[in-house]
Tab-separated table of C-alpha atoms in Angstrom:
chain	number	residue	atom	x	y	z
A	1	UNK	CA	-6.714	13.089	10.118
A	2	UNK	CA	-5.478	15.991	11.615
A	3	UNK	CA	-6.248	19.596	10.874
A	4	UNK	CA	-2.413	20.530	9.672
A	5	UNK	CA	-2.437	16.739	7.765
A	6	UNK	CA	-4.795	17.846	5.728
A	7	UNK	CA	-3.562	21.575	5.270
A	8	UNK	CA	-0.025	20.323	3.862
A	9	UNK	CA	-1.618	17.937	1.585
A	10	UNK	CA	-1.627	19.010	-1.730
A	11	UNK	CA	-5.107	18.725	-3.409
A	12	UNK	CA	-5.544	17.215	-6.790
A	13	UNK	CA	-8.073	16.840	-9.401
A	14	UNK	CA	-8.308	12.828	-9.130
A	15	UNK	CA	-6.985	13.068	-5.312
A	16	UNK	CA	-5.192	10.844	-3.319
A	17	UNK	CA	-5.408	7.631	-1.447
A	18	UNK	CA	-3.331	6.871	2.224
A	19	UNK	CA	-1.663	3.789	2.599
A	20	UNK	CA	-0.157	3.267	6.391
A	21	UNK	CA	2.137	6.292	6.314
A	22	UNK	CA	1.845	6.482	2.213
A	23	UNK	CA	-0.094	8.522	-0.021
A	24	UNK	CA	-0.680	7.256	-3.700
A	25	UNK	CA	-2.494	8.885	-6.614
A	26	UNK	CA	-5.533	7.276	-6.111
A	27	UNK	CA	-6.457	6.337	-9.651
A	28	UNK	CA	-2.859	4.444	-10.143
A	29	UNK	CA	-4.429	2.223	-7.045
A	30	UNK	CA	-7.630	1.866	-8.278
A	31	UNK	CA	-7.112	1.082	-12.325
A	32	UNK	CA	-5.196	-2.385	-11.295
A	33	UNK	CA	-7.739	-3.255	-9.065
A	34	UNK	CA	-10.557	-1.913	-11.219
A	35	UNK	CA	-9.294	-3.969	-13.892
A	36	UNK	CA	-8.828	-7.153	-11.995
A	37	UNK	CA	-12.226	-7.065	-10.615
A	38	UNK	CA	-13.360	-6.386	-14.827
A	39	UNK	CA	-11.239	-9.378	-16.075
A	40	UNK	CA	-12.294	-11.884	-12.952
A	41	UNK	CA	-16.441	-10.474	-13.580
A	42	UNK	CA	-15.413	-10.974	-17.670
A	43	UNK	CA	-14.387	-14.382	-16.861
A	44	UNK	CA	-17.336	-15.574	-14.638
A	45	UNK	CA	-19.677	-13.852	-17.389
A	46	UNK	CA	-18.267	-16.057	-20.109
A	47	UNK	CA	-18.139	-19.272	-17.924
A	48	UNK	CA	-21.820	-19.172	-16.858
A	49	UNK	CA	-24.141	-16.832	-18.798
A	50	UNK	CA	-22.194	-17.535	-21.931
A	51	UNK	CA	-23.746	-16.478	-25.422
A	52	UNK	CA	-23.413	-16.545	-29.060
A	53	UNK	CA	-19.512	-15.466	-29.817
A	54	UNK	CA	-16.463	-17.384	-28.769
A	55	UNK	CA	-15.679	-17.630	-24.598
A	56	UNK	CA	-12.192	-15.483	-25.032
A	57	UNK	CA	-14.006	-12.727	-26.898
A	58	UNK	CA	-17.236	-12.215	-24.838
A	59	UNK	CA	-14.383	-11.997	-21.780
A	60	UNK	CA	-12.712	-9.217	-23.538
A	61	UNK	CA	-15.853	-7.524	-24.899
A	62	UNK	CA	-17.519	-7.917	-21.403
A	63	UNK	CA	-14.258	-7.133	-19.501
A	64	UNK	CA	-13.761	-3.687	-21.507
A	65	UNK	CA	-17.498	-2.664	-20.760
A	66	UNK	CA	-16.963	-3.347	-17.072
A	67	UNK	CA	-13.524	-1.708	-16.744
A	68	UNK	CA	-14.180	2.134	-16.594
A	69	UNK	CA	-17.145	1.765	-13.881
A	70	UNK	CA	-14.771	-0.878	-11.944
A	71	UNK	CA	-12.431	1.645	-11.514
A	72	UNK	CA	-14.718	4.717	-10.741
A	73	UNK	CA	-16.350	2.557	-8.102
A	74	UNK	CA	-13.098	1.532	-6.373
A	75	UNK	CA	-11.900	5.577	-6.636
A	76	UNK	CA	-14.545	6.027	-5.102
A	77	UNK	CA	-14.136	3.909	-2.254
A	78	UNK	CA	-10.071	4.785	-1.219
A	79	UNK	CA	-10.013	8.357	-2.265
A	80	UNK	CA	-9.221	10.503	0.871
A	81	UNK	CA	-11.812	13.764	-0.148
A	82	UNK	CA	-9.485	15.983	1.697
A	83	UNK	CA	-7.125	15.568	-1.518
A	84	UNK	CA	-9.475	16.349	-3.708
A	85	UNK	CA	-9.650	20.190	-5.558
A	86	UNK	CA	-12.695	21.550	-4.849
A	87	UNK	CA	-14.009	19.269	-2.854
A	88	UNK	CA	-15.966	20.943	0.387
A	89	UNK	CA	-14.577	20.630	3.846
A	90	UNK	CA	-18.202	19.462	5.167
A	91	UNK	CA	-20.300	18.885	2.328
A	92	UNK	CA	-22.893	17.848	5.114
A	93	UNK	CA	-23.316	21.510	5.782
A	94	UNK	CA	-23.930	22.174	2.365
A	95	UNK	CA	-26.943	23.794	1.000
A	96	UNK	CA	-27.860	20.956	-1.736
A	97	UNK	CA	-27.194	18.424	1.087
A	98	UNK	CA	-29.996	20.469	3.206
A	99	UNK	CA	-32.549	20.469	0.358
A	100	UNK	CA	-32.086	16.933	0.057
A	101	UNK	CA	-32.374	16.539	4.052
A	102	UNK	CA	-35.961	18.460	3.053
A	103	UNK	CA	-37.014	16.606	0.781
A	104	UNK	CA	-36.143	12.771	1.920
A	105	UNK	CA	-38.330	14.045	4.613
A	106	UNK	CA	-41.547	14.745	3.026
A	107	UNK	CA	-41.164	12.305	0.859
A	108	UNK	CA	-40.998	9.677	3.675
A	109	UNK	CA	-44.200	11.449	4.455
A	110	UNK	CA	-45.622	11.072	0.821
A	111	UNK	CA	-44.645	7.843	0.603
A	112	UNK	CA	-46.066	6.331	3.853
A	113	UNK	CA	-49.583	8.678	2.960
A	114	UNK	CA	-49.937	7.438	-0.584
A	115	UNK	CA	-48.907	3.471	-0.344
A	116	UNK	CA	-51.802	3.727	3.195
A	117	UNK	CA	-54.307	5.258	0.473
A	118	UNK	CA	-53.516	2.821	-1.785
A	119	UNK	CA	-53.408	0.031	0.336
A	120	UNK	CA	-56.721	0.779	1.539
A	121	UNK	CA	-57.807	0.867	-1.623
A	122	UNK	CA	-56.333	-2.593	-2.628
A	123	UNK	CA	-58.031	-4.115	0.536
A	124	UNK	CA	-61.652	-2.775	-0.035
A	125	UNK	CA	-62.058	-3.939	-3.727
A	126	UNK	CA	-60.244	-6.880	-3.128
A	127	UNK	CA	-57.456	-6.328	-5.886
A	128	UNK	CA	-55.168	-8.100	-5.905
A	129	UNK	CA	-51.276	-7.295	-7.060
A	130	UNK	CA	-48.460	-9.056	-7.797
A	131	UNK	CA	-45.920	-7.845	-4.693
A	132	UNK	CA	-43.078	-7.169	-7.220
A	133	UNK	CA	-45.268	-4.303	-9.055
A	134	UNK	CA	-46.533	-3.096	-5.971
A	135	UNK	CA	-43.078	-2.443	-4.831
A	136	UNK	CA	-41.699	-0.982	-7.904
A	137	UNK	CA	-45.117	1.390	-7.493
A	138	UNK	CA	-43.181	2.389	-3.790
A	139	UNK	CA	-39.682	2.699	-5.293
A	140	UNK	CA	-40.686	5.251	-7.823
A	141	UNK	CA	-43.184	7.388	-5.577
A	142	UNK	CA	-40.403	8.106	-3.248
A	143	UNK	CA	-38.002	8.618	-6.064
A	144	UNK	CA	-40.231	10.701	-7.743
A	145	UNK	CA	-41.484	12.660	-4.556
A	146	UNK	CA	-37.698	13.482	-3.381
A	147	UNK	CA	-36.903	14.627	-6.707
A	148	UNK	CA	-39.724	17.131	-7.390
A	149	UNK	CA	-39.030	18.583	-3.498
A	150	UNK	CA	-35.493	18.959	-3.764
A	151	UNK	CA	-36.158	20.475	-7.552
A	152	UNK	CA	-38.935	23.017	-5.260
A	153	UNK	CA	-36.576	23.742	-2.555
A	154	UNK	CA	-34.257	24.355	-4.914
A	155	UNK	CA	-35.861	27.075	-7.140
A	156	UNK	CA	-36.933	28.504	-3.392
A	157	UNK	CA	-33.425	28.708	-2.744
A	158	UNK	CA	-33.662	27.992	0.587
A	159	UNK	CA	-31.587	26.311	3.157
């Protein structure tokens, strides 16, 4: 998009979504979509998992549970950000997207120290683990790594 496109644009709270030559609020685009995608999930829910209440009203309990995150995820997916109010111009350069940058990093670091440690561990006692709990173990040490060094860098306030 060019520089003036985006200039001349007026910016919205829920934005806008380009279509060819078009632009379209993008929430009238995505609630149809959103709520086909609910009623088609709703539908396949009912057919195969089933349960305890009637086929027609699991659909419609299951499709009104679905609808609301259906639609945020396919917002999410055609809004142009450069409609958006407040939105930054390079939220890349941002200072939250730096601490993150910081702490992915050392908690690649963490994570490749701590699952070695206990690896060696694991392999000199002869434990043994079932591979789904050792994973989980990996998922939340880098979770919980990234979060406590971005919440660090952070309160450091530094960039």
């Amino acid at each position: 998009m060019s520089e003036s496109t985006s200039s001349t644009t007026r910016r919205t709270a829920w934005g806008r979504t380009r279509f060819g030559s078009r632009r379209l609020p993008a929430l009238a685009v995505a609630t149809p979509i959103g709520l086909v995608m609910a009623v088609a999930e709703a539908l396949l829910f009912a057919r195969f998992v089933g349960g305890p209440l009637p086929a027609p009203l699991l659909a419609t309990i299951f499709s009104a549970c679905v609808l609301v995150p259906n639609v945020l995820l396919v917002w999410a997916l055609i809004i142009d950000r450069t409609t958006l109010s407040g939105a930054l111009e390079r939220p890349e350069e941002s200072v939250e997207s730096q601490w993150y940058d910081e702490a992915a990093r050392g908690a690649f670091h963490d994570t490749i120290a701590i699952t070695g440690l206990a690896l060696t561990f694991l392999a000199v006692t002869g434990t043994r683990i079932d591979g789904v709990l050792a994973l989980t173990g990996v998922l939340i040490l880098a979770f919980l790594s990234t979060s406590i060094r971005y919440t660090v860098a952070r309160s450091r306030g530094r960039a």
